[in-house]
Tab-separated table of C-alpha atoms in Angstrom:
chain	number	residue	atom	x	y	z
A	243	UNK	CA	-8.120	17.495	10.923
A	244	UNK	CA	-7.405	21.656	11.426
A	245	UNK	CA	-8.436	20.353	15.050
A	246	UNK	CA	-6.269	18.102	16.342
A	247	UNK	CA	-3.275	19.974	14.107
A	248	UNK	CA	-3.826	23.156	16.503
A	249	UNK	CA	-4.614	21.045	19.608
A	250	UNK	CA	-1.412	18.416	19.151
A	251	UNK	CA	1.244	21.152	16.918
A	252	UNK	CA	1.061	17.584	14.707
A	253	UNK	CA	1.068	18.807	10.463
A	254	UNK	CA	-2.389	18.925	8.785
A	255	UNK	CA	-0.604	15.832	6.190
A	256	UNK	CA	0.029	13.337	9.782
A	257	UNK	CA	-3.047	15.129	11.568
A	258	UNK	CA	-5.297	13.472	8.489
A	259	UNK	CA	-3.556	10.371	8.601
A	260	UNK	CA	-4.187	9.733	12.425
A	261	UNK	CA	-7.774	10.965	11.765
A	262	UNK	CA	-7.280	7.776	9.564
A	263	UNK	CA	-6.585	5.497	11.825
A	264	UNK	CA	-8.973	6.523	14.461
A	265	UNK	CA	-12.085	5.999	11.825
A	266	UNK	CA	-10.193	2.137	10.794
A	267	UNK	CA	-10.287	1.493	14.415
A	268	UNK	CA	-13.891	2.617	14.951
A	269	UNK	CA	-15.124	0.718	11.674
A	270	UNK	CA	-13.683	-2.517	12.834
A	271	UNK	CA	-10.744	-2.417	9.973
A	272	UNK	CA	-7.990	-1.405	11.724
A	273	UNK	CA	-6.583	-5.296	10.648
A	274	UNK	CA	-6.851	-3.853	7.148
A	275	UNK	CA	-4.994	-1.444	7.462
A	276	UNK	CA	-2.134	-3.292	9.675
A	277	UNK	CA	-2.346	-5.520	6.824
A	278	UNK	CA	-1.360	-2.623	4.129
A	279	UNK	CA	0.955	-1.344	6.309
A	280	UNK	CA	3.048	-4.751	6.611
A	281	UNK	CA	2.976	-5.193	2.825
A	282	UNK	CA	3.921	-2.322	2.387
A	283	UNK	CA	7.583	-2.512	4.845
A	284	UNK	CA	7.797	-6.181	3.622
A	285	UNK	CA	7.907	-4.978	-0.378
A	286	UNK	CA	10.358	-2.026	0.651
A	287	UNK	CA	13.037	-4.333	2.476
A	288	UNK	CA	12.526	-6.472	-0.565
A	289	UNK	CA	13.268	-4.397	-3.107
A	290	UNK	CA	15.608	-2.425	-1.459
A	291	UNK	CA	17.498	-5.097	-0.794
A	292	UNK	CA	17.003	-6.263	-4.258
A	293	UNK	CA	18.302	-2.693	-5.356
A	294	UNK	CA	20.817	-3.247	-3.496
A	295	UNK	CA	22.366	-6.627	-4.675
A	296	UNK	CA	22.324	-4.967	-8.687
A	297	UNK	CA	23.400	-1.592	-7.894
A	298	UNK	CA	26.049	-2.385	-5.279
A	299	UNK	CA	28.307	0.640	-5.201
A	300	UNK	CA	25.105	3.264	-5.918
A	301	UNK	CA	23.909	5.143	-3.164
A	302	UNK	CA	20.924	3.637	-1.511
A	303	UNK	CA	17.201	3.352	-3.793
A	304	UNK	CA	14.778	5.735	-2.400
A	305	UNK	CA	11.909	4.111	-0.578
A	306	UNK	CA	9.090	4.542	-3.254
A	307	UNK	CA	11.339	2.526	-5.738
A	308	UNK	CA	11.886	0.042	-3.416
A	309	UNK	CA	7.814	-0.324	-2.428
A	310	UNK	CA	7.614	-0.977	-6.177
A	311	UNK	CA	10.356	-3.360	-6.775
A	312	UNK	CA	9.408	-5.557	-4.205
A	313	UNK	CA	5.270	-5.041	-4.332
A	314	UNK	CA	6.357	-6.309	-7.958
A	315	UNK	CA	8.264	-9.250	-6.906
A	316	UNK	CA	6.011	-10.446	-4.169
A	317	UNK	CA	2.925	-10.032	-6.667
A	318	UNK	CA	4.852	-12.374	-9.413
A	319	UNK	CA	5.790	-15.617	-6.610
A	320	UNK	CA	2.293	-15.280	-5.996
A	321	UNK	CA	1.704	-15.676	-9.858
A	322	UNK	CA	3.704	-18.501	-9.587
A	323	UNK	CA	2.503	-19.863	-6.544
A	324	UNK	CA	-1.341	-19.561	-8.115
A	325	UNK	CA	-2.012	-22.666	-9.799
A	326	UNK	CA	-0.848	-24.744	-6.933
A	327	UNK	CA	-3.145	-25.540	-4.348
A	328	UNK	CA	-1.541	-24.564	-1.488
A	329	UNK	CA	-2.592	-20.509	-1.104
A	330	UNK	CA	-3.598	-20.156	2.849
A	331	UNK	CA	-3.319	-17.444	4.533
A	332	UNK	CA	-0.325	-19.111	6.379
A	333	UNK	CA	1.386	-19.115	3.042
A	334	UNK	CA	0.437	-15.522	1.723
A	335	UNK	CA	1.820	-14.146	5.674
A	336	UNK	CA	5.350	-16.422	5.751
A	337	UNK	CA	5.919	-15.121	2.491
A	338	UNK	CA	5.396	-11.385	3.917
A	339	UNK	CA	7.980	-12.064	6.852
A	340	UNK	CA	11.156	-14.309	4.369
A	341	UNK	CA	12.055	-10.561	3.188
A	342	UNK	CA	12.102	-8.922	7.384
A	343	UNK	CA	13.924	-12.335	8.099
A	344	UNK	CA	16.217	-12.747	4.923
A	345	UNK	CA	17.489	-9.072	5.710
A	346	UNK	CA	16.865	-8.139	8.945
A	347	UNK	CA	19.603	-5.222	9.022
A	348	UNK	CA	16.616	-3.741	6.514
A	349	UNK	CA	14.412	-4.032	8.601
A	350	UNK	CA	15.811	-2.297	11.137
A	351	UNK	CA	17.136	0.420	9.450
A	352	UNK	CA	13.530	1.012	7.717
A	353	UNK	CA	11.800	0.627	11.413
A	354	UNK	CA	14.153	2.917	12.798
A	355	UNK	CA	13.319	5.464	9.868
A	356	UNK	CA	10.092	5.422	10.113
A	357	UNK	CA	10.385	5.464	14.675
A	358	UNK	CA	12.558	8.857	14.052
A	359	UNK	CA	10.351	10.252	11.115
A	360	UNK	CA	7.058	9.564	13.185
A	361	UNK	CA	9.154	10.810	17.179
A	362	UNK	CA	10.354	14.192	14.792
A	363	UNK	CA	6.475	15.100	14.010
A	364	UNK	CA	5.196	16.949	16.798
A	365	UNK	CA	6.033	20.880	15.997
A	366	UNK	CA	6.540	20.829	12.577
A	367	UNK	CA	4.431	23.501	11.181
A	368	UNK	CA	5.135	25.158	7.497
A	369	UNK	CA	3.663	28.247	5.762
A	370	UNK	CA	1.883	25.689	3.503
A	371	UNK	CA	-0.427	24.273	6.817
A	372	UNK	CA	-3.585	25.199	5.256
A	373	UNK	CA	-2.728	23.463	2.475
A	374	UNK	CA	-1.091	20.625	3.793
A	375	UNK	CA	-4.582	20.256	5.973
A	376	UNK	CA	-6.695	20.223	2.240
A	377	UNK	CA	-4.352	17.601	0.703
A	378	UNK	CA	-4.950	15.735	4.128
A	379	UNK	CA	-8.426	15.773	3.707
A	380	UNK	CA	-8.562	14.675	-0.019
A	381	UNK	CA	-6.439	11.835	1.360
A	382	UNK	CA	-8.542	10.937	3.962
A	383	UNK	CA	-11.601	10.980	2.118
A	384	UNK	CA	-10.076	8.473	-0.160
A	385	UNK	CA	-9.124	5.893	2.758
A	386	UNK	CA	-12.526	6.322	4.015
A	387	UNK	CA	-14.551	5.418	0.241
A	388	UNK	CA	-12.025	2.164	0.759
A	389	UNK	CA	-14.139	1.042	3.763
A	390	UNK	CA	-17.688	0.793	2.149
A	391	UNK	CA	-18.203	-1.742	0.242
A	392	UNK	CA	-17.306	-2.376	-3.522
A	393	UNK	CA	-19.721	-1.618	-6.335
A	394	UNK	CA	-17.695	-1.415	-9.547
A	395	UNK	CA	-18.502	-3.736	-11.633
A	396	UNK	CA	-15.163	-4.782	-13.278
A	397	UNK	CA	-13.882	-5.346	-9.884
A	398	UNK	CA	-16.814	-7.918	-8.402
A	399	UNK	CA	-16.631	-9.403	-11.871
A	400	UNK	CA	-13.118	-9.870	-12.147
A	401	UNK	CA	-10.701	-8.337	-9.818
A	402	UNK	CA	-12.125	-8.636	-6.407
A	403	UNK	CA	-13.103	-12.146	-8.178
A	404	UNK	CA	-9.576	-13.583	-8.451
A	405	UNK	CA	-8.691	-12.713	-4.840
A	406	UNK	CA	-12.118	-14.147	-3.593
A	407	UNK	CA	-11.408	-17.665	-5.997
A	408	UNK	CA	-8.222	-18.229	-5.217
A	409	UNK	CA	-9.140	-17.453	-1.116
A	410	UNK	CA	-11.908	-20.013	-1.349
A	411	UNK	CA	-10.083	-23.044	-3.535
A	412	UNK	CA	-6.396	-22.274	-2.761
A	413	UNK	CA	-5.552	-22.303	-6.454
A	414	UNK	CA	-6.307	-19.812	-9.984
A	415	UNK	CA	-6.995	-22.661	-12.839
A	416	UNK	CA	-5.968	-19.962	-15.522
A	417	UNK	CA	-9.279	-21.906	-17.053
A	418	UNK	CA	-10.124	-19.329	-20.219
A	419	UNK	CA	-12.880	-22.003	-20.793
A	420	UNK	CA	-14.268	-20.766	-18.120
A	421	UNK	CA	-13.429	-17.106	-18.455
A	422	UNK	CA	-12.163	-14.994	-21.382
A	423	UNK	CA	-9.858	-13.052	-18.759
A	424	UNK	CA	-8.166	-16.192	-17.088
A	425	UNK	CA	-4.876	-15.745	-18.736
A	426	UNK	CA	-4.513	-11.979	-18.591
A	427	UNK	CA	-1.593	-10.515	-17.329
A	428	UNK	CA	-2.591	-9.926	-13.730
A	429	UNK	CA	0.657	-8.717	-11.802
A	430	UNK	CA	-2.175	-6.492	-9.856
A	431	UNK	CA	-4.685	-8.927	-9.282
A	432	UNK	CA	-1.412	-10.723	-7.082
A	433	UNK	CA	-1.098	-7.858	-5.135
A	434	UNK	CA	-4.704	-7.926	-4.356
A	435	UNK	CA	-4.826	-11.767	-3.386
A	436	UNK	CA	-1.972	-10.836	-1.365
A	437	UNK	CA	-4.068	-8.381	0.875
A	438	UNK	CA	-7.494	-10.144	0.287
A	439	UNK	CA	-5.828	-13.275	1.385
A	440	UNK	CA	-4.513	-11.599	4.738
A	441	UNK	CA	-6.904	-8.467	5.309
A	442	UNK	CA	-10.626	-9.531	3.247
A	443	UNK	CA	-11.994	-7.139	0.574
A	444	UNK	CA	-10.221	-3.490	3.495
A	445	UNK	CA	-7.573	-4.358	2.505
A	446	UNK	CA	-7.727	-4.719	-0.592
A	447	UNK	CA	-9.952	-1.270	-1.186
A	448	UNK	CA	-6.858	0.098	1.036
A	449	UNK	CA	-4.449	-0.940	-1.477
A	450	UNK	CA	-5.424	1.035	-4.771
A	451	UNK	CA	-5.977	4.490	-1.899
A	452	UNK	CA	-1.945	3.204	-1.255
A	453	UNK	CA	-1.420	3.464	-5.119
A	454	UNK	CA	-2.978	6.959	-5.769
A	455	UNK	CA	-1.480	8.334	-2.564
A	456	UNK	CA	2.205	6.668	-4.379
A	457	UNK	CA	1.387	9.138	-7.103
A	458	UNK	CA	0.737	11.775	-5.570
A	459	UNK	CA	4.161	11.840	-3.649
A	460	UNK	CA	6.116	11.200	-6.523
A	461	UNK	CA	3.809	13.832	-8.887
A	462	UNK	CA	4.767	16.721	-5.701
A	463	UNK	CA	8.159	15.311	-6.131
A	464	UNK	CA	8.466	16.367	-9.510
A	465	UNK	CA	6.769	19.856	-9.777
A	466	UNK	CA	9.478	20.102	-6.576
A	467	UNK	CA	12.051	19.840	-8.797
A	468	UNK	CA	10.527	20.909	-11.762
A	469	UNK	CA	9.371	24.585	-9.718
A	470	UNK	CA	11.437	24.424	-6.863
A	471	UNK	CA	8.786	24.929	-4.354
A	472	UNK	CA	7.404	22.885	-1.532
A	473	UNK	CA	3.711	25.193	-2.592
A	474	UNK	CA	3.900	24.320	-6.183
A	475	UNK	CA	4.872	20.567	-5.085
A	476	UNK	CA	1.149	20.235	-2.304
A	477	UNK	CA	-0.993	21.869	-5.498
A	478	UNK	CA	0.462	19.135	-7.447
């Protein structure tokens, strides 16, 4: 990460992201990574559109707020679809395409923002480059760990089981006589199902990493607001 940043003059956080893409490609997991990006993009467009509709006079909502609202709404839709034998990858892909097709202006604006960010990254070095590199490496460790098979009992017995059952049987029975947790609140599991249906287990584990990084971003913003210091944000 540090060598790449020195050679390319990219910020170390961006260098860590490039290394993550490289490792995903080498391990044959580029598609699950793209699926998570697709889910994030569609969620931001959907959430931003809904928030703009609810508060038409306000300034555009923060992208992280749009992401959270959008992914929550997508998961809620899947919870309504789950009882019916219609849960196939094509349906879930269509579900992710609908917000983009319904709000092409919002999707185009987000795509241009991503393009402009990528084009402006080169040469953006800061006085906290060492700290940025450490944060980037820690994030990269989480990403690499996500490419390993799941070994957690809770995840295998319940959370991934729901996604696997939905993929194999194309519906979820909500049968509490078979699984005592079949009717528990499961919004997170429907988010996992979206990733599992399109990108398999690696996508589910990468979704977890994405939310870890989102939490880190929100903590950084909170620290910058409290201490007026980018360094405090990175340490936090």
